[in-house]
Coordinates of C-alpha atoms in Angstrom, one line a residue:
M4 CA 175.2 -9.1 162.1
T5 CA 174.2 -8.3 159.4
T6 CA 172.5 -4.5 158.3
A7 CA 169.1 -4.1 155.6
T8 CA 169.8 0.5 155.3
F9 CA 166.9 1.4 152.7
M10 CA 167.1 4.6 152.0
L11 CA 164.3 6.4 151.0
A12 CA 162.9 9.0 148.1
A13 CA 161.2 11.2 150.8
P14 CA 162.8 12.0 154.5
A15 CA 160.0 12.3 155.8
F16 CA 156.9 10.5 156.8
H17 CA 152.9 11.7 157.6
D18 CA 153.3 10.0 161.0
R19 CA 154.1 7.2 163.3
R20 CA 151.4 4.5 161.6
D21 CA 152.8 6.3 157.4
A22 CA 156.1 5.0 158.8
G23 CA 155.2 0.9 160.5
R24 CA 153.9 0.5 156.9
R25 CA 156.4 1.0 155.1
L26 CA 159.1 -0.1 157.8
A27 CA 156.0 -3.9 157.7
E28 CA 156.9 -4.1 154.1
R29 CA 160.5 -3.8 154.2
V30 CA 161.0 -6.5 157.9
A31 CA 157.8 -9.5 155.8
G32 CA 160.8 -9.8 152.7
L33 CA 163.2 -10.7 155.6
G34 CA 161.2 -13.5 155.0
L35 CA 161.2 -14.7 159.3
E36 CA 159.9 -17.3 160.6
A37 CA 157.3 -17.3 163.2
P38 CA 158.1 -13.6 164.5
I39 CA 156.8 -12.2 168.0
V40 CA 157.2 -8.5 167.5
M41 CA 157.7 -6.0 170.4
A42 CA 157.7 -2.2 170.2
L43 CA 159.3 0.2 173.0
P44 CA 156.7 1.6 174.3
R45 CA 155.1 4.0 173.7
G46 CA 156.5 5.9 170.4
G47 CA 157.4 2.5 169.3
V48 CA 154.2 1.1 169.1
P49 CA 151.7 2.6 166.9
V50 CA 154.4 1.6 164.6
A51 CA 155.3 -1.9 165.3
F52 CA 151.0 -3.0 165.1
E53 CA 151.4 -2.0 162.0
V54 CA 154.6 -3.9 161.7
A55 CA 153.0 -6.8 163.7
R56 CA 149.8 -6.5 161.5
R57 CA 151.7 -7.2 157.9
L58 CA 153.4 -10.0 159.5
G59 CA 150.7 -12.0 161.3
A60 CA 151.9 -11.6 164.5
P61 CA 151.4 -11.4 168.1
L62 CA 152.7 -7.8 169.3
D63 CA 153.9 -6.7 173.1
V64 CA 155.7 -4.6 174.5
V65 CA 159.1 -4.5 176.2
V66 CA 159.3 -1.9 178.5
V67 CA 162.5 0.5 179.2
R68 CA 162.2 3.6 181.2
K69 CA 165.5 6.1 180.4
L70 CA 167.2 7.0 183.2
G71 CA 167.8 10.4 183.7
A72 CA 170.7 12.8 185.0
P73 CA 169.4 14.1 188.6
G74 CA 168.0 17.8 188.5
A75 CA 168.2 17.0 184.6
P76 CA 165.8 14.4 183.6
E77 CA 166.1 15.5 179.7
F78 CA 169.5 14.2 179.4
G79 CA 169.9 10.0 179.8
V80 CA 173.1 8.7 180.8
G81 CA 171.8 5.0 180.7
A82 CA 168.7 3.2 180.3
L83 CA 167.0 0.8 182.5
G84 CA 164.5 -2.9 181.0
E85 CA 162.6 -5.7 182.3
G86 CA 164.2 -8.1 184.0
G87 CA 166.9 -5.6 186.1
V88 CA 168.9 -5.3 182.9
R89 CA 170.4 -2.0 182.6
L90 CA 172.8 -0.1 180.9
V91 CA 175.1 2.8 182.1
N92 CA 176.8 5.6 180.6
S93 CA 179.9 5.5 182.8
G94 CA 181.3 8.5 180.9
A95 CA 178.1 10.9 181.2
V96 CA 178.2 10.2 184.9
A97 CA 181.6 10.6 185.3
A98 CA 181.4 14.8 183.5
L99 CA 178.5 15.0 185.1
G100 CA 180.0 14.7 188.5
I101 CA 176.4 11.8 190.0
S102 CA 177.7 9.3 192.5
E103 CA 177.1 6.0 193.0
S104 CA 173.8 7.2 195.5
E105 CA 172.5 9.6 193.4
L106 CA 172.2 6.9 190.4
D107 CA 171.0 4.4 192.8
S108 CA 167.7 7.0 193.6
V109 CA 167.3 7.3 189.6
V110 CA 167.0 4.2 189.5
A111 CA 165.2 3.0 192.4
R112 CA 162.5 5.5 190.6
E113 CA 162.2 5.1 187.5
Q114 CA 162.1 0.6 188.3
E115 CA 159.3 1.9 190.4
E116 CA 157.3 3.1 186.9
L117 CA 159.0 0.7 184.8
K118 CA 156.4 -2.2 187.1
R119 CA 153.5 0.6 186.6
W120 CA 154.3 0.8 183.1
L121 CA 154.2 -3.3 182.8
T122 CA 151.1 -3.7 184.0
R123 CA 149.5 -0.3 182.9
Y124 CA 150.0 -1.5 178.8
R125 CA 149.8 -5.3 179.3
G126 CA 147.6 -5.9 182.0
D127 CA 146.9 -9.0 183.3
R128 CA 148.0 -10.9 180.3
A129 CA 150.9 -12.9 180.5
P130 CA 154.5 -12.1 178.7
N131 CA 154.9 -14.3 175.1
A132 CA 157.1 -16.8 176.0
L133 CA 160.2 -16.1 173.7
E134 CA 163.2 -19.3 174.6
G135 CA 164.8 -19.8 171.2
R136 CA 162.2 -17.1 168.8
T137 CA 163.5 -14.2 166.8
V138 CA 162.4 -11.1 167.6
V139 CA 161.2 -7.7 165.7
L140 CA 162.4 -4.7 168.2
V141 CA 160.1 -2.5 166.9
D142 CA 160.4 1.9 168.1
D143 CA 159.9 4.9 165.7
G144 CA 163.4 6.0 165.6
V145 CA 166.8 5.9 167.2
A146 CA 168.5 8.7 168.5
T147 CA 171.1 7.5 170.3
G148 CA 170.8 3.8 170.6
G149 CA 170.5 3.3 174.6
T150 CA 167.2 2.1 174.7
A151 CA 166.9 -0.4 171.8
L152 CA 170.2 -1.8 173.9
V153 CA 168.6 -2.7 176.6
G154 CA 165.1 -3.4 174.9
A155 CA 167.4 -5.8 172.3
R156 CA 169.3 -7.5 176.5
V157 CA 165.8 -7.6 178.0
L158 CA 164.9 -10.0 174.9
R159 CA 168.0 -12.1 174.4
A160 CA 167.4 -12.4 178.8
R161 CA 164.2 -13.7 178.2
G162 CA 165.3 -16.6 175.6
A163 CA 165.2 -14.9 172.2
Q164 CA 167.6 -16.8 169.8
R165 CA 167.8 -14.4 167.1
I166 CA 167.1 -10.4 166.8
V167 CA 165.8 -7.6 164.8
L168 CA 165.6 -4.2 165.0
A169 CA 163.4 -2.6 163.1
V170 CA 162.9 1.5 162.9
P171 CA 162.2 3.9 160.3
V172 CA 165.2 6.3 160.7
G173 CA 168.3 6.7 162.9
P174 CA 171.9 8.3 162.2
P175 CA 174.0 6.8 159.3
K176 CA 176.6 4.2 162.2
L177 CA 173.3 3.4 164.4
G178 CA 174.9 -0.8 162.7
E179 CA 178.5 0.2 164.3
R180 CA 176.6 1.2 167.6
V181 CA 174.1 -2.3 167.4
A182 CA 176.6 -4.6 166.1
G183 CA 176.8 -7.4 168.9
V184 CA 173.9 -7.0 170.6
V185 CA 171.4 -7.9 167.8
D186 CA 171.9 -10.1 164.4
E187 CA 170.5 -7.4 161.9
L188 CA 168.5 -3.9 162.0
V189 CA 165.9 -2.9 159.6
Q190 CA 166.9 0.6 159.2
L191 CA 163.6 2.7 156.4
E192 CA 166.6 6.2 156.7
A193 CA 169.8 7.6 157.9
P194 CA 170.5 11.1 157.2
P195 CA 173.2 12.5 157.0
D196 CA 172.3 15.4 159.0
F197 CA 170.2 13.6 161.0
F198 CA 169.5 15.0 165.1
A199 CA 166.2 14.0 166.2
V200 CA 163.8 11.3 165.6
G201 CA 161.1 14.2 165.0
Q202 CA 163.0 15.2 161.4
A203 CA 161.4 12.1 159.8
Y204 CA 158.5 12.7 160.6
E205 CA 155.5 15.3 159.6
R206 CA 153.1 15.0 162.5
F207 CA 155.2 13.2 166.0
G208 CA 152.8 14.7 169.0
Q209 CA 153.7 12.4 171.7
T210 CA 151.3 9.1 171.9
A211 CA 149.1 8.7 174.9
D212 CA 148.6 5.5 176.6
D213 CA 145.4 5.7 175.5
E214 CA 146.0 4.7 172.0
V215 CA 148.9 2.2 173.0
R216 CA 146.7 0.5 175.2
S217 CA 143.6 0.5 172.2
L218 CA 146.4 -1.2 169.6
L219 CA 147.6 -3.5 172.0
E220 CA 144.3 -4.8 172.7
A221 CA 143.2 -4.4 169.7
A222 CA 146.0 -6.6 168.0
H223 CA 146.1 -9.3 170.6
K224 CA 142.0 -9.5 169.9
T225 CA 142.9 -11.0 166.8
R226 CA 145.0 -14.0 167.6
D227 CA 144.6 -16.6 169.2
P228 CA 144.7 -16.5 172.7
A229 CA 147.5 -19.1 173.6
P230 CA 151.0 -16.7 174.7
V231 CA 153.2 -17.5 171.5
A232 CA 150.7 -18.6 168.3
D233 CA 153.5 -19.5 165.3
P234 CA 151.4 -19.4 161.6
P235 CA 149.1 -21.6 160.8
A236 CA 149.8 -24.7 158.4
D237 CA 150.7 -24.7 154.7
P238 CA 148.9 -28.3 152.6
A239 CA 151.4 -27.7 150.4
T240 CA 154.8 -28.7 152.8
G241 CA 152.4 -31.4 154.1
G242 CA 149.9 -29.8 156.7
V243 CA 152.2 -30.0 159.9
D244 CA 151.0 -27.5 162.5
W245 CA 153.7 -24.7 163.3
R246 CA 153.2 -24.7 167.0
R247 CA 153.6 -28.1 167.5
V248 CA 157.2 -28.2 165.8
R249 CA 159.1 -28.0 169.1
R250 CA 162.1 -25.7 168.8
L251 CA 165.3 -26.6 171.0
S252 CA 169.0 -24.8 171.6
I253 CA 171.6 -26.6 171.3
A254 CA 175.5 -26.6 171.4
V255 CA 177.8 -29.1 169.2
P256 CA 180.8 -30.7 171.0
A257 CA 183.9 -30.8 168.6
G258 CA 186.6 -31.1 170.5
A259 CA 187.4 -28.1 172.8
A260 CA 184.9 -26.0 170.8
R261 CA 181.4 -25.8 171.4
L262 CA 179.5 -25.2 168.8
P263 CA 175.5 -22.9 169.2
G264 CA 172.6 -24.3 166.9
E265 CA 169.0 -25.3 166.9
L266 CA 167.3 -28.4 166.6
A267 CA 163.3 -28.4 165.2
L268 CA 161.8 -31.7 165.5
P269 CA 158.4 -32.2 164.1
P270 CA 155.8 -35.0 165.3
A271 CA 157.0 -38.2 164.5
P272 CA 159.6 -37.5 162.4
L273 CA 160.8 -40.0 159.4
G274 CA 164.4 -37.9 159.9
L275 CA 167.4 -35.6 160.5
V276 CA 168.6 -32.8 158.1
I277 CA 172.0 -31.4 159.7
F278 CA 172.5 -28.7 157.6
V279 CA 176.0 -27.2 156.8
H280 CA 176.3 -23.9 156.0
G281 CA 178.2 -22.0 153.4
S282 CA 181.3 -20.0 153.9
G283 CA 180.7 -16.8 154.8
S284 CA 177.3 -17.8 156.2
S285 CA 175.9 -19.3 160.3
R286 CA 172.9 -21.2 161.0
L287 CA 171.2 -18.3 161.4
S288 CA 171.1 -17.9 157.8
P289 CA 168.2 -17.5 156.6
R290 CA 168.1 -19.2 153.4
N291 CA 168.2 -22.3 155.4
R292 CA 166.4 -22.0 157.4
Q293 CA 164.0 -21.1 154.7
V294 CA 164.4 -24.4 153.4
A295 CA 164.6 -26.2 157.0
T296 CA 161.1 -24.8 158.4
A297 CA 159.6 -26.3 154.6
L298 CA 161.1 -29.3 155.6
N299 CA 159.4 -29.7 159.1
G300 CA 157.4 -29.6 156.9
K301 CA 157.0 -32.6 156.0
R302 CA 158.1 -33.9 159.2
L303 CA 161.6 -34.1 159.1
A304 CA 163.5 -33.2 162.1
T305 CA 166.6 -29.8 161.1
L306 CA 169.4 -29.2 163.1
L307 CA 171.5 -25.4 162.3
F308 CA 174.4 -25.2 163.2
D309 CA 177.6 -23.3 163.8
L310 CA 181.3 -25.0 161.9
L311 CA 183.1 -22.8 163.6
T312 CA 183.8 -20.0 166.9
P313 CA 183.4 -15.9 166.3
D314 CA 187.3 -16.3 166.7
E315 CA 187.8 -19.2 164.1
A316 CA 185.0 -17.8 161.3
L317 CA 187.3 -14.5 161.6
D318 CA 190.2 -16.7 160.1
R319 CA 189.2 -16.8 156.7
E320 CA 191.6 -20.3 155.1
N321 CA 188.7 -21.5 157.8
V322 CA 185.6 -21.2 156.3
F323 CA 187.4 -22.7 153.0
D324 CA 189.0 -25.9 155.7
I325 CA 186.4 -28.9 154.2
D326 CA 188.3 -30.7 156.2
L327 CA 187.7 -28.5 159.2
L328 CA 184.8 -28.0 158.0
S329 CA 183.7 -31.6 157.8
E330 CA 184.7 -33.0 161.2
R331 CA 182.8 -30.4 162.8
L332 CA 179.9 -31.9 160.9
L333 CA 180.9 -35.4 161.8
A334 CA 180.6 -34.5 165.5
A335 CA 177.2 -33.1 164.5
L336 CA 176.7 -36.6 163.3
D337 CA 178.1 -38.4 166.5
W338 CA 176.6 -35.4 168.7
A339 CA 173.1 -36.2 167.6
Q340 CA 173.0 -40.1 167.5
G341 CA 174.0 -39.6 171.0
E342 CA 171.1 -37.7 171.4
P343 CA 167.2 -39.0 173.3
E344 CA 165.7 -37.0 170.8
T345 CA 167.7 -37.8 167.9
R346 CA 169.3 -41.0 168.1
S347 CA 166.7 -43.4 165.9
L348 CA 166.2 -40.9 163.3
P349 CA 168.2 -41.6 159.7
L350 CA 170.0 -38.8 159.7
G351 CA 171.0 -36.7 156.4
C352 CA 172.9 -33.4 155.0
F353 CA 171.8 -30.8 153.3
G354 CA 175.2 -28.6 152.0
A355 CA 174.7 -25.1 150.1
S356 CA 178.1 -23.6 148.3
T357 CA 181.3 -25.1 150.3
G358 CA 179.2 -26.4 152.8
A359 CA 177.7 -29.3 150.0
A360 CA 181.9 -30.1 149.7
A361 CA 182.1 -30.7 153.8
A362 CA 178.8 -32.7 153.7
L363 CA 179.5 -35.3 150.5
Q364 CA 183.7 -35.4 152.4
A365 CA 182.0 -36.8 155.9
A366 CA 179.3 -38.6 154.0
A367 CA 182.1 -40.9 152.3
R368 CA 184.4 -40.9 156.4
A369 CA 180.5 -41.6 157.6
P370 CA 178.7 -44.4 155.0
G371 CA 176.8 -46.0 157.3
T372 CA 175.9 -42.3 159.5
V373 CA 174.7 -40.5 156.3
R374 CA 171.7 -42.5 154.2
A375 CA 170.9 -39.5 152.0
V376 CA 172.5 -35.5 150.8
V377 CA 171.3 -32.8 148.5
S378 CA 173.4 -29.7 147.7
R379 CA 172.2 -26.6 147.4
G380 CA 174.3 -24.3 144.8
G381 CA 177.3 -26.8 146.0
R382 CA 181.0 -27.1 145.2
P383 CA 181.9 -30.8 145.3
D384 CA 184.6 -30.0 142.8
L385 CA 186.5 -29.5 146.7
A386 CA 185.6 -32.8 148.1
A387 CA 187.0 -34.8 145.1
P388 CA 189.2 -36.3 146.7
W389 CA 186.1 -37.9 148.2
L390 CA 183.3 -38.4 145.2
R391 CA 183.9 -42.0 144.5
G392 CA 183.4 -42.4 149.0
V393 CA 180.3 -41.0 149.1
Q394 CA 177.8 -44.4 148.7
A395 CA 174.6 -42.0 150.0
P396 CA 171.2 -41.3 147.4
T397 CA 173.1 -37.2 146.4
L398 CA 170.1 -35.0 144.5
L399 CA 172.9 -32.2 143.4
I400 CA 170.4 -28.6 143.2
V401 CA 172.2 -26.5 140.8
G402 CA 170.4 -22.9 139.3
G403 CA 169.8 -22.7 135.2
N404 CA 171.3 -19.4 135.4
D405 CA 175.0 -20.6 137.6
R406 CA 177.1 -21.4 134.4
V407 CA 181.0 -22.1 136.3
V408 CA 178.8 -24.3 139.3
H409 CA 176.3 -26.1 137.2
M410 CA 179.6 -27.6 134.8
L411 CA 181.7 -27.9 138.3
N412 CA 178.5 -30.1 139.7
V413 CA 178.4 -32.3 136.4
Q414 CA 181.4 -33.2 136.7
A415 CA 181.3 -34.3 139.8
R416 CA 178.7 -36.3 139.7
A417 CA 180.2 -37.9 137.1
A418 CA 182.9 -38.8 139.4
M419 CA 180.5 -40.2 142.3
R420 CA 179.3 -43.9 142.0
C421 CA 176.8 -43.4 144.4
P422 CA 173.0 -43.3 143.6
S423 CA 172.7 -39.3 142.5
K424 CA 170.8 -37.1 140.2
L425 CA 171.5 -33.4 139.0
A426 CA 168.4 -30.9 139.3
V427 CA 169.0 -27.7 137.2
I428 CA 166.4 -24.9 138.8
P429 CA 166.2 -22.9 135.4
G430 CA 166.7 -19.1 135.1
A431 CA 168.2 -19.4 139.1
T432 CA 171.3 -17.6 140.0
H433 CA 173.9 -18.9 142.2
L434 CA 172.1 -17.9 145.3
F435 CA 168.4 -18.4 144.1
E436 CA 166.7 -15.2 144.7
E437 CA 164.5 -15.5 141.6
P438 CA 161.0 -15.9 143.0
G439 CA 160.5 -18.9 143.1
A440 CA 163.4 -20.5 143.3
L441 CA 164.3 -21.6 147.5
Q442 CA 160.5 -22.6 147.0
E443 CA 162.1 -25.1 144.3
V444 CA 165.1 -26.1 146.0
A445 CA 162.7 -27.1 149.3
R446 CA 160.7 -29.7 147.3
L447 CA 162.3 -30.6 145.7
A448 CA 165.3 -32.0 149.5
G449 CA 161.9 -33.0 150.7
A450 CA 160.9 -34.8 148.3
W451 CA 164.4 -36.5 148.4
F452 CA 165.3 -36.4 152.1
A453 CA 161.5 -37.8 153.0
R454 CA 161.6 -40.4 150.0
H455 CA 165.5 -41.9 151.2
L456 CA 165.3 -41.2 155.4
Q457 CA 162.1 -42.7 155.2
T458 CA 163.5 -45.8 153.3
A459 CA 166.7 -46.4 155.6
G460 CA 164.5 -46.6 158.7

């Protein structure tokens, strides 16, 4: 899990709407692809409303009820969520001497209350479909993290692929508490003397049910009535309606390993581009996902998958093992050729950093399979013995200020015998973080794949 923690100069927000507007700007900076915003009611709804409005995203609630200790309901010993998901602090239960029957009574009572909350806030509206989507889970703050953890587990059980927990305030080590349950944390304030969420607000009164319903209704009326609504097509990306891009969670078999991935299929795709991420990254790489989204707009299907299992990724030697990464890419190519949805599509590879070396090695080992290669800030020198064997047309994209990698790409291109081109993006560094740099990468890659994969097909 990655964590983005931002400290504000002023320790307090005026109210929840103010916190939501500030939080919205941070979340918008993540560049999330067609997110859905889910609020923890009641206090999380005013915050989430501002986030959803800034992102142009659907807004819904994920209902979680605190399990209070018998006789002391203000003392939480767990939480209960939709779909029967629950989290119990067994240490607190044991310390308070709560029997199993007492705990069952609390759960039963809160289950009924949870149903009433769902009816009260969602009414007869169908919940948003979360399968394969990115979800931003929002609350007005986190104290212990129990409610947020149950909320995240509910979202995961409903099929959410990536979960971003976004809160204005929480304890300094919140990232450690939610690691492994959410994929990313955005936290505006983490005061070292944190003791309660309310300390960050000038106004922190209880959020009324009428306000919750009003905000949810307002958010619903401003959006397409379909349960899941994606952003409209950007004409610059080819005019594909994003609602027609199908996203499938898949698993690539590679020996004993099964590598999770996401397959995106636009209407009538010209080809399939398989992404090969760099060291320390994964299928959730925001840069690769941004490029993949642009390629989908060019009628190119994309596959992002993990090249290593979680255990393998813990060994840093594996992330630089080009032979191993190339084998995993070859397994993905074999998988794509055997699947009904993709077996007729010409195949290309998009490699970043060390992933570019794996893509080039795989292209040399499977010359009739890989029809085009694009390298972003790549290390083709790591595939030096294989460069002469690459037959697929190859585009090497480097940043103008990434001087060492630029030199390595110049040398690698001189060793290659395939049709190739070196594209330099002025002012860009290795990660292409400069304004407009990654968009230019996507434009160049889209044009290269559209040309060569369409020709191949």
